[in-house]
Amino acid sequence: MSDLVLRNGRIVLPEGMVEGEISVENGRICRIAVSGLPKGDEEIDVRGKVIIPGVIDSHVHFYDKKFMNREDFASGSSAAAAGGVTTVIVMPLDTPVVSGSSIGEAIDLGCKTSVTDFSLHAGNMSSESIKKVPEISSFGIKSFKAFTCEPYQMTYDYIEELMCYVKAIGGVTIIHAEDQKVLGKNLRSLRKRKDPLAHAISRTNEAEEKAVKKVLKSAERTECWTHIAHVTTREGCEAVKKARERRVHVSAETCPHFLIFTTEDMERLGPYLKVNPSIKSDRDRAALWQALREGVIDIVSTDHAPALKEEKEKGWVDIWEAPAGVPGVETLLPIMLSEGVSKGRLTLEQLVSCMCTKPAVLFGLYPRKGAIQEGADADLTVLDLKSETKISADRLHYKVGWTPFEGMKVKGIPVMTILRGAIIAQGGEVVQSTGYGQFLPR
């Protein structure tokens, strides 16, 4: 007898959508059938609902010892679970994760307090930590974050050296791509302004385009898989597309806040929309949606990086005093269902590709994660595509108590989140205890 059987669901499989049943044994998908699966210890009828693979958010900032008051594994993973996310990959924020001790601390805390499964990116890399790549890799960490700009800037030459080391261990170099020379020039002319828009317009399309093109030349020379984080511009999309045509090993991501907001929203939300890279124009937003549809942008992640209200509020007086970043992991799936699938910008299959399958493939978690198939982990998110709700911070699980998407109406919500065969969230509430999550070496 199976541990769990889900019946009467519309299941999004790698081959397409079917109506059928899924049985789970020992935390893994045992059988998928149109009908007739034997009775399970637990039976769930999901008639009228859609079942997709558990969502993977491959870019979250849950862990930094200096900022545990903003978010931690327990609160961040609870928010993820409530939002239909079953796996997160945690990115360093300010404190580097580049040594055995720092990696061990992060893994230990995650295993003790995370609701969801998790993996880690190493970073923020520096010229001194390049030679640590083999050691870091031995912990099952295969992705390495580098910046082309301050405050964690590596020179382009050092980034190319990093790529050589990462290529040797079969890993991925992740790049925050904004050219520091361009940013520095813009900042010198705008620093006297204190208004929120000054920050947004200081981080120009030119800065992203120049950095993306330079790092992809290095990727071409080294043949290292290179992932461009949080693409924001039409020019960035075009640079990725052209590099791929040259058979450069490149992938790219964007984030919901770049798909929803433009610089016009800065007047209303001000420092709450201060992010690095910055929010761009309506033209850029349209280009991101097109690139996502066409597969030029591979994945959508959140770059979840909350700050406290009082920290953000400083930006109304002086935007340079406010920290950058927004919370996003709990609203990721509802926003993409509503703005993507419901509005016809993406098919449901495209959403599964960019939020489940491709993140798993790119970061070494497939086929255990990322698809509904026999033998894979039973990570399943059940959706009600007809249900509508309004996003409200008081119903979210973040420590910081705010969201830039406050009041936004969404159509399509996760109603149940299942991780390795266990229900971890239902109806927007977390029902699994912290510490259920496991570290995923890659």
Short mmCIF file of C-alpha atoms in Angstrom, two decimals:
data_model
loop_
_atom_site.label_atom_id
_atom_site.label_comp_id
_atom_site.label_asym_id
_atom_site.label_seq_id
_atom_site.Cartn_x
_atom_site.Cartn_y
_atom_site.Cartn_z
CA MET A 1 0.00 0.00 0.00
CA SER A 2 1.29 3.45 -0.91
CA ASP A 3 1.93 6.10 1.71
CA LEU A 4 -0.06 8.71 -0.23
CA VAL A 5 -2.24 8.82 -3.33
CA LEU A 6 -3.40 12.01 -5.04
CA ARG A 7 -6.44 11.40 -7.23
CA ASN A 8 -8.31 13.25 -9.97
CA GLY A 9 -5.66 15.89 -10.60
CA ARG A 10 -4.57 17.59 -13.79
CA ILE A 11 -0.89 16.70 -13.70
CA VAL A 12 1.80 18.64 -15.56
CA LEU A 13 4.27 15.97 -16.71
CA PRO A 14 7.39 16.46 -18.86
CA GLU A 15 5.31 15.16 -21.77
CA GLY A 16 2.42 17.54 -21.12
CA MET A 17 -0.72 17.70 -18.99
CA VAL A 18 -2.79 14.61 -18.20
CA GLU A 19 -5.66 13.88 -15.85
CA GLY A 20 -4.70 11.15 -13.43
CA GLU A 21 -3.31 9.93 -10.13
CA ILE A 22 0.03 9.88 -8.35
CA SER A 23 1.15 7.42 -5.68
CA VAL A 24 3.99 8.13 -3.25
CA GLU A 25 6.16 5.67 -1.36
CA ASN A 26 9.08 6.50 0.94
CA GLY A 27 9.06 10.13 -0.14
CA ARG A 28 9.33 9.42 -3.86
CA ILE A 29 6.87 9.25 -6.72
CA CYS A 30 6.06 5.59 -7.17
CA ARG A 31 3.50 5.49 -9.97
CA ILE A 32 1.64 7.90 -12.25
CA ALA A 33 -1.49 6.58 -13.92
CA VAL A 34 -4.69 7.75 -15.55
CA SER A 35 -6.70 5.72 -13.00
CA GLY A 36 -6.76 2.53 -10.98
CA LEU A 37 -3.91 3.04 -8.52
CA PRO A 38 -4.30 0.96 -5.34
CA LYS A 39 -5.57 2.65 -2.19
CA GLY A 40 -2.99 4.53 -0.13
CA ASP A 41 -2.56 5.04 3.59
CA GLU A 42 -3.61 8.64 2.90
CA GLU A 43 -5.85 9.65 0.02
CA ILE A 44 -6.30 13.19 -1.29
CA ASP A 45 -8.87 14.10 -3.91
CA VAL A 46 -7.61 17.15 -5.83
CA ARG A 47 -10.44 17.25 -8.33
CA GLY A 48 -10.49 20.54 -10.24
CA LYS A 49 -6.92 21.32 -9.24
CA VAL A 50 -3.60 21.22 -11.10
CA ILE A 51 -0.49 19.43 -9.81
CA ILE A 52 2.91 20.77 -10.80
CA PRO A 53 6.40 19.87 -9.54
CA GLY A 54 7.43 21.64 -6.36
CA VAL A 55 8.74 25.09 -7.27
CA ILE A 56 12.48 25.77 -6.93
CA ASP A 57 13.57 29.29 -6.02
CA SER A 58 17.23 29.25 -6.95
CA HIS A 59 18.18 32.69 -5.59
CA VAL A 60 17.20 33.54 -2.02
CA HIS A 61 19.03 35.33 0.80
CA PHE A 62 17.86 33.50 3.93
CA TYR A 63 21.10 33.30 5.84
CA ASP A 64 23.52 35.94 7.02
CA LYS A 65 24.68 36.02 10.62
CA LYS A 66 24.64 39.83 10.58
CA PHE A 67 21.04 40.08 9.41
CA MET A 68 19.10 37.33 11.15
CA ASN A 69 16.60 39.98 12.25
CA ARG A 70 15.59 40.40 8.59
CA GLU A 71 15.17 36.74 7.64
CA ASP A 72 16.45 33.32 8.61
CA PHE A 73 16.04 29.74 7.48
CA ALA A 74 12.95 29.17 9.62
CA SER A 75 10.99 32.24 8.54
CA GLY A 76 12.19 32.27 4.94
CA SER A 77 11.53 28.58 4.32
CA SER A 78 8.11 28.85 5.99
CA ALA A 79 7.25 31.64 3.55
CA ALA A 80 8.55 29.51 0.69
CA ALA A 81 6.45 26.51 1.71
CA ALA A 82 3.30 28.60 2.09
CA GLY A 83 3.90 29.93 -1.43
CA GLY A 84 4.29 26.53 -3.09
CA VAL A 85 8.11 26.43 -3.09
CA THR A 86 9.66 23.13 -1.99
CA THR A 87 13.36 23.80 -2.61
CA VAL A 88 15.49 26.92 -2.26
CA ILE A 89 19.11 27.62 -3.14
CA VAL A 90 20.53 30.06 -0.64
CA MET A 91 22.80 32.84 -1.88
CA PRO A 92 25.28 34.65 0.38
CA LEU A 93 24.25 38.20 1.23
CA ASP A 94 27.14 40.10 2.81
CA THR A 95 29.04 37.51 4.86
CA PRO A 96 31.09 35.28 2.52
CA VAL A 97 30.37 31.56 2.30
CA VAL A 98 33.68 30.34 0.91
CA SER A 99 35.25 28.16 3.62
CA GLY A 100 34.55 24.77 5.13
CA SER A 101 33.56 26.32 8.46
CA SER A 102 31.13 28.84 6.94
CA ILE A 103 29.59 26.16 4.73
CA GLY A 104 29.27 23.79 7.68
CA GLU A 105 27.54 26.45 9.80
CA ALA A 106 25.03 27.22 7.06
CA ILE A 107 24.24 23.56 6.39
CA ASP A 108 23.87 22.81 10.10
CA LEU A 109 21.50 25.70 10.72
CA GLY A 110 19.47 24.88 7.62
CA CYS A 111 19.07 21.24 8.60
CA LYS A 112 17.92 22.27 12.08
CA THR A 113 15.47 25.01 11.09
CA SER A 114 14.43 24.83 7.41
CA VAL A 115 10.96 23.65 6.43
CA THR A 116 11.94 23.18 2.78
CA ASP A 117 14.85 21.37 1.19
CA PHE A 118 17.79 23.63 0.40
CA SER A 119 21.13 23.90 -1.31
CA LEU A 120 23.81 26.59 -1.22
CA HIS A 121 25.63 28.86 -3.63
CA ALA A 122 29.19 29.82 -2.68
CA GLY A 123 30.25 33.46 -2.61
CA ASN A 124 30.64 36.24 -2.69
CA MET A 125 33.81 35.22 -4.49
CA SER A 126 36.98 37.29 -4.43
CA SER A 127 40.45 37.02 -5.91
CA GLU A 128 41.55 35.36 -2.64
CA SER A 129 38.85 32.70 -2.67
CA ILE A 130 39.26 31.52 -6.27
CA LYS A 131 41.62 28.71 -5.31
CA LYS A 132 39.10 27.45 -2.75
CA VAL A 133 36.76 26.25 -5.51
CA PRO A 134 37.87 22.57 -5.29
CA GLU A 135 37.46 22.55 -1.50
CA ILE A 136 34.03 24.20 -1.71
CA SER A 137 33.02 21.71 -4.38
CA SER A 138 33.77 18.82 -2.01
CA PHE A 139 30.79 19.94 0.12
CA GLY A 140 28.43 19.43 -2.82
CA ILE A 141 28.36 23.12 -3.78
CA LYS A 142 28.87 23.67 -7.50
CA SER A 143 27.80 27.29 -8.09
CA PHE A 144 29.89 30.38 -7.36
CA LYS A 145 28.63 33.98 -7.21
CA ALA A 146 30.78 36.88 -8.43
CA PHE A 147 30.11 40.60 -8.90
CA THR A 148 31.40 42.92 -11.61
CA CYS A 149 30.60 45.91 -9.39
CA GLU A 150 30.96 47.18 -5.84
CA PRO A 151 30.74 46.34 -3.00
CA TYR A 152 31.97 42.83 -3.91
CA GLN A 153 33.64 43.65 -7.22
CA MET A 154 36.00 41.24 -8.92
CA THR A 155 37.91 42.43 -11.97
CA TYR A 156 36.97 40.83 -15.28
CA ASP A 157 40.37 39.11 -15.35
CA TYR A 158 39.80 37.52 -11.96
CA ILE A 159 36.30 36.46 -12.98
CA GLU A 160 37.80 34.69 -15.99
CA GLU A 161 40.31 32.96 -13.70
CA LEU A 162 37.38 31.92 -11.45
CA MET A 163 35.63 30.47 -14.49
CA CYS A 164 38.64 28.28 -15.23
CA TYR A 165 38.48 26.79 -11.73
CA VAL A 166 34.71 26.35 -11.88
CA LYS A 167 34.90 24.73 -15.32
CA ALA A 168 37.37 22.19 -13.91
CA ILE A 169 34.86 20.96 -11.30
CA GLY A 170 31.90 21.02 -13.69
CA GLY A 171 30.21 23.92 -11.92
CA VAL A 172 28.41 27.16 -12.68
CA THR A 173 29.68 30.73 -12.31
CA ILE A 174 26.87 33.10 -11.35
CA ILE A 175 27.39 36.75 -12.26
CA HIS A 176 25.84 39.93 -10.93
CA ALA A 177 26.45 41.87 -14.12
CA GLU A 178 26.70 45.66 -13.83
CA ASP A 179 29.87 47.39 -15.01
CA GLN A 180 31.50 49.36 -12.18
CA LYS A 181 33.02 52.05 -14.43
CA VAL A 182 29.61 52.89 -15.83
CA LEU A 183 27.99 52.83 -12.39
CA GLY A 184 30.74 54.99 -10.90
CA LYS A 185 30.34 57.62 -13.57
CA ASN A 186 26.57 57.73 -13.05
CA LEU A 187 26.89 57.90 -9.28
CA ARG A 188 29.23 60.88 -9.44
CA SER A 189 26.60 62.86 -11.30
CA LEU A 190 23.60 61.68 -9.26
CA ARG A 191 24.93 61.37 -5.72
CA LYS A 192 23.77 64.84 -4.72
CA ARG A 193 20.18 63.84 -5.38
CA LYS A 194 18.44 62.09 -2.50
CA ASP A 195 15.18 60.99 -4.13
CA PRO A 196 14.44 57.29 -4.87
CA LEU A 197 14.53 57.73 -8.63
CA ALA A 198 18.17 58.84 -8.43
CA HIS A 199 19.20 55.35 -7.41
CA ALA A 200 17.07 53.70 -10.10
CA ILE A 201 18.45 55.77 -12.96
CA SER A 202 22.04 55.47 -11.73
CA ARG A 203 22.06 51.76 -12.61
CA THR A 204 21.64 52.05 -16.35
CA ASN A 205 20.98 49.66 -19.21
CA GLU A 206 24.49 50.41 -20.42
CA ALA A 207 25.99 49.10 -17.17
CA GLU A 208 24.20 45.76 -17.53
CA GLU A 209 24.86 45.39 -21.24
CA LYS A 210 28.58 46.11 -20.94
CA ALA A 211 29.08 43.67 -18.05
CA VAL A 212 27.03 40.88 -19.63
CA LYS A 213 28.94 41.12 -22.89
CA LYS A 214 32.34 41.12 -21.13
CA VAL A 215 31.65 38.12 -18.89
CA LEU A 216 30.16 36.15 -21.76
CA LYS A 217 33.35 36.70 -23.76
CA SER A 218 35.16 35.10 -20.83
CA ALA A 219 32.60 32.31 -20.75
CA GLU A 220 33.25 31.73 -24.44
CA ARG A 221 37.00 31.51 -23.91
CA THR A 222 36.84 29.26 -20.84
CA GLU A 223 33.79 27.20 -21.89
CA CYS A 224 32.55 27.54 -18.30
CA TRP A 225 28.80 27.45 -17.74
CA THR A 226 27.87 31.02 -16.80
CA HIS A 227 24.59 32.11 -15.31
CA ILE A 228 23.56 35.76 -15.49
CA ALA A 229 21.60 36.66 -12.36
CA HIS A 230 18.56 38.97 -12.36
CA VAL A 231 18.59 40.30 -15.93
CA THR A 232 16.68 43.60 -16.11
CA THR A 233 17.13 45.10 -19.58
CA ARG A 234 16.34 44.55 -23.24
CA GLU A 235 20.04 44.88 -24.01
CA GLY A 236 20.91 42.22 -21.44
CA CYS A 237 18.41 39.83 -23.02
CA GLU A 238 19.83 40.51 -26.47
CA ALA A 239 23.42 39.91 -25.29
CA VAL A 240 22.44 36.55 -23.81
CA LYS A 241 20.58 35.59 -26.98
CA LYS A 242 23.52 36.43 -29.24
CA ALA A 243 25.96 34.58 -26.99
CA ARG A 244 23.76 31.50 -27.09
CA GLU A 245 23.74 31.69 -30.88
CA ARG A 246 27.55 31.50 -30.66
CA ARG A 247 27.08 28.36 -28.52
CA VAL A 248 28.35 30.01 -25.36
CA HIS A 249 27.33 28.03 -22.27
CA VAL A 250 25.03 30.63 -20.74
CA SER A 251 21.76 30.75 -18.83
CA ALA A 252 19.88 33.68 -17.37
CA GLU A 253 17.26 34.58 -14.80
CA THR A 254 14.96 37.44 -13.99
CA CYS A 255 12.73 38.21 -11.00
CA PRO A 256 9.04 39.02 -10.44
CA HIS A 257 9.74 42.61 -9.39
CA PHE A 258 11.37 43.30 -12.76
CA LEU A 259 8.41 41.70 -14.54
CA ILE A 260 5.85 43.77 -12.60
CA PHE A 261 7.28 47.18 -11.72
CA THR A 262 8.81 50.03 -13.73
CA THR A 263 10.52 53.25 -12.70
CA GLU A 264 7.10 54.91 -12.66
CA ASP A 265 6.29 52.84 -9.56
CA MET A 266 9.20 54.46 -7.69
CA GLU A 267 7.05 57.53 -7.03
CA ARG A 268 4.56 55.41 -5.09
CA LEU A 269 6.86 52.85 -3.45
CA GLY A 270 10.16 54.73 -3.36
CA PRO A 271 12.81 52.95 -1.26
CA TYR A 272 10.66 49.82 -1.04
CA LEU A 273 11.59 49.26 -4.68
CA LYS A 274 15.29 49.97 -4.21
CA VAL A 275 16.97 46.87 -5.62
CA ASN A 276 20.29 46.11 -7.28
CA PRO A 277 20.12 45.99 -10.28
CA SER A 278 17.41 48.62 -10.32
CA ILE A 279 13.86 48.60 -11.67
CA LYS A 280 13.85 49.61 -15.33
CA SER A 281 11.46 50.97 -18.00
CA ASP A 282 8.23 49.60 -19.43
CA ARG A 283 10.15 48.77 -22.61
CA ASP A 284 12.57 46.65 -20.63
CA ARG A 285 9.76 44.93 -18.75
CA ALA A 286 8.13 43.94 -22.05
CA ALA A 287 11.47 42.62 -23.31
CA LEU A 288 11.85 40.44 -20.21
CA TRP A 289 8.45 38.83 -20.73
CA GLN A 290 9.29 38.17 -24.37
CA ALA A 291 12.68 36.70 -23.48
CA LEU A 292 11.03 34.46 -20.90
CA ARG A 293 8.48 33.21 -23.43
CA GLU A 294 11.20 32.52 -25.98
CA GLY A 295 13.49 30.76 -23.51
CA VAL A 296 16.24 33.39 -23.73
CA ILE A 297 15.67 33.87 -20.01
CA ASP A 298 15.68 30.39 -18.52
CA ILE A 299 14.35 30.81 -15.01
CA VAL A 300 12.46 33.10 -12.68
CA SER A 301 13.83 33.42 -9.15
CA THR A 302 13.18 36.03 -6.49
CA ASP A 303 16.53 37.33 -5.24
CA HIS A 304 14.58 37.38 -1.95
CA ALA A 305 16.45 39.93 0.19
CA PRO A 306 14.21 41.66 2.76
CA ALA A 307 15.11 44.59 4.94
CA LEU A 308 13.22 46.04 7.90
CA LYS A 309 10.63 48.74 7.36
CA GLU A 310 12.59 51.27 9.39
CA GLU A 311 15.69 50.55 7.31
CA LYS A 312 13.79 51.05 4.07
CA GLU A 313 12.01 54.18 5.30
CA LYS A 314 15.34 56.01 5.57
CA GLY A 315 15.29 56.10 1.78
CA TRP A 316 12.45 58.64 1.67
CA VAL A 317 14.90 61.18 3.14
CA ASP A 318 18.04 59.88 1.44
CA ILE A 319 17.73 56.95 -0.95
CA TRP A 320 21.41 56.10 -0.56
CA GLU A 321 20.83 55.27 3.12
CA ALA A 322 18.26 52.53 2.46
CA PRO A 323 19.38 48.92 1.92
CA ALA A 324 18.60 47.31 -1.42
CA GLY A 325 16.34 44.29 -1.79
CA VAL A 326 12.75 43.08 -1.56
CA PRO A 327 11.05 40.01 -0.07
CA GLY A 328 9.53 37.77 -2.72
CA VAL A 329 9.68 34.02 -2.10
CA GLU A 330 6.10 33.60 -0.84
CA THR A 331 4.51 35.60 -3.66
CA LEU A 332 6.65 34.17 -6.50
CA LEU A 333 4.22 31.49 -7.66
CA PRO A 334 0.93 33.43 -7.27
CA ILE A 335 2.37 36.39 -9.19
CA MET A 336 3.71 34.25 -12.01
CA LEU A 337 0.46 32.30 -12.24
CA SER A 338 -1.56 35.50 -12.34
CA GLU A 339 0.63 37.77 -14.48
CA GLY A 340 2.07 34.98 -16.58
CA VAL A 341 -0.42 32.16 -17.06
CA SER A 342 -3.76 33.88 -16.37
CA LYS A 343 -2.88 36.83 -18.60
CA GLY A 344 -1.64 34.62 -21.42
CA ARG A 345 2.00 35.67 -21.31
CA LEU A 346 3.12 32.11 -20.48
CA THR A 347 1.61 28.66 -20.79
CA LEU A 348 1.43 26.53 -17.67
CA GLU A 349 4.06 24.26 -19.20
CA GLN A 350 6.38 27.24 -19.71
CA LEU A 351 5.88 28.25 -16.09
CA VAL A 352 6.83 24.75 -14.93
CA SER A 353 9.89 24.87 -17.15
CA CYS A 354 11.22 28.18 -15.82
CA MET A 355 10.31 27.65 -12.15
CA CYS A 356 10.72 23.91 -11.64
CA THR A 357 12.58 21.96 -14.31
CA LYS A 358 15.22 24.37 -15.58
CA PRO A 359 16.36 25.47 -12.09
CA ALA A 360 16.80 21.80 -11.19
CA VAL A 361 18.74 21.06 -14.38
CA LEU A 362 20.95 24.17 -14.25
CA PHE A 363 21.95 23.69 -10.62
CA GLY A 364 22.42 19.94 -10.48
CA LEU A 365 19.21 18.85 -8.74
CA TYR A 366 17.56 17.05 -11.69
CA PRO A 367 16.10 14.39 -11.95
CA ARG A 368 15.58 14.14 -8.20
CA LYS A 369 13.86 17.53 -8.31
CA GLY A 370 12.12 19.58 -10.95
CA ALA A 371 9.71 17.17 -12.67
CA ILE A 372 6.84 14.83 -11.88
CA GLN A 373 8.21 11.45 -12.90
CA GLU A 374 8.52 8.05 -11.31
CA GLY A 375 11.51 7.81 -8.97
CA ALA A 376 11.77 11.56 -8.38
CA ASP A 377 11.19 13.12 -4.98
CA ALA A 378 7.48 13.55 -4.34
CA ASP A 379 7.72 17.36 -4.37
CA LEU A 380 4.33 18.51 -5.56
CA THR A 381 2.47 21.81 -5.56
CA VAL A 382 -1.30 21.73 -5.95
CA LEU A 383 -2.83 24.80 -7.65
CA ASP A 384 -6.26 26.33 -7.81
CA LEU A 385 -6.05 28.30 -11.05
CA LYS A 386 -9.51 29.83 -10.63
CA SER A 387 -9.11 31.16 -7.10
CA GLU A 388 -8.47 34.87 -6.67
CA THR A 389 -6.99 36.71 -3.73
CA LYS A 390 -5.28 39.95 -2.78
CA ILE A 391 -1.69 39.94 -1.55
CA SER A 392 -1.45 41.25 1.99
CA ALA A 393 1.66 41.38 4.17
CA ASP A 394 -0.29 40.43 7.28
CA ARG A 395 -0.94 37.00 5.78
CA LEU A 396 2.66 36.38 4.71
CA HIS A 397 5.35 34.70 6.79
CA TYR A 398 8.20 37.18 6.44
CA LYS A 399 9.90 38.66 9.48
CA VAL A 400 9.87 42.14 7.96
CA GLY A 401 6.09 42.45 7.66
CA TRP A 402 5.88 44.10 4.24
CA THR A 403 5.77 43.28 0.54
CA PRO A 404 6.14 45.52 -2.52
CA PHE A 405 3.17 43.63 -3.98
CA GLU A 406 0.80 44.80 -1.22
CA GLY A 407 -2.80 44.98 -2.47
CA MET A 408 -2.07 43.26 -5.78
CA LYS A 409 -4.91 41.02 -6.98
CA VAL A 410 -3.78 37.62 -8.20
CA LYS A 411 -5.59 34.78 -9.92
CA GLY A 412 -4.17 31.32 -9.33
CA ILE A 413 -2.79 30.23 -5.95
CA PRO A 414 -1.02 27.23 -4.41
CA VAL A 415 -3.37 25.39 -2.06
CA MET A 416 -1.08 22.55 -0.97
CA THR A 417 2.69 22.08 -0.89
CA ILE A 418 4.08 18.54 -0.61
CA LEU A 419 7.78 17.85 0.03
CA ARG A 420 9.08 14.29 -0.22
CA GLY A 421 5.54 12.99 0.22
CA ALA A 422 4.68 15.05 3.30
CA ILE A 423 2.31 18.02 3.30
CA ILE A 424 4.32 21.01 4.49
CA ALA A 425 1.79 23.77 3.78
CA GLN A 426 -1.92 23.90 3.09
CA GLY A 427 -4.25 26.82 2.47
CA GLY A 428 -1.40 29.28 2.90
CA GLU A 429 -0.47 27.94 6.34
CA VAL A 430 2.65 25.95 7.23
CA VAL A 431 1.79 22.58 8.76
CA GLN A 432 5.25 21.02 8.92
CA SER A 433 7.75 21.67 11.70
CA THR A 434 11.05 23.40 11.11
CA GLY A 435 13.93 21.02 10.60
CA TYR A 436 12.10 18.84 8.07
CA GLY A 437 14.16 20.32 5.24
CA GLN A 438 17.26 18.53 4.00
CA PHE A 439 20.50 19.82 2.53
CA LEU A 440 20.89 18.87 -1.13
CA PRO A 441 24.51 18.34 -2.19
CA ARG A 442 24.96 18.71 -5.92
#
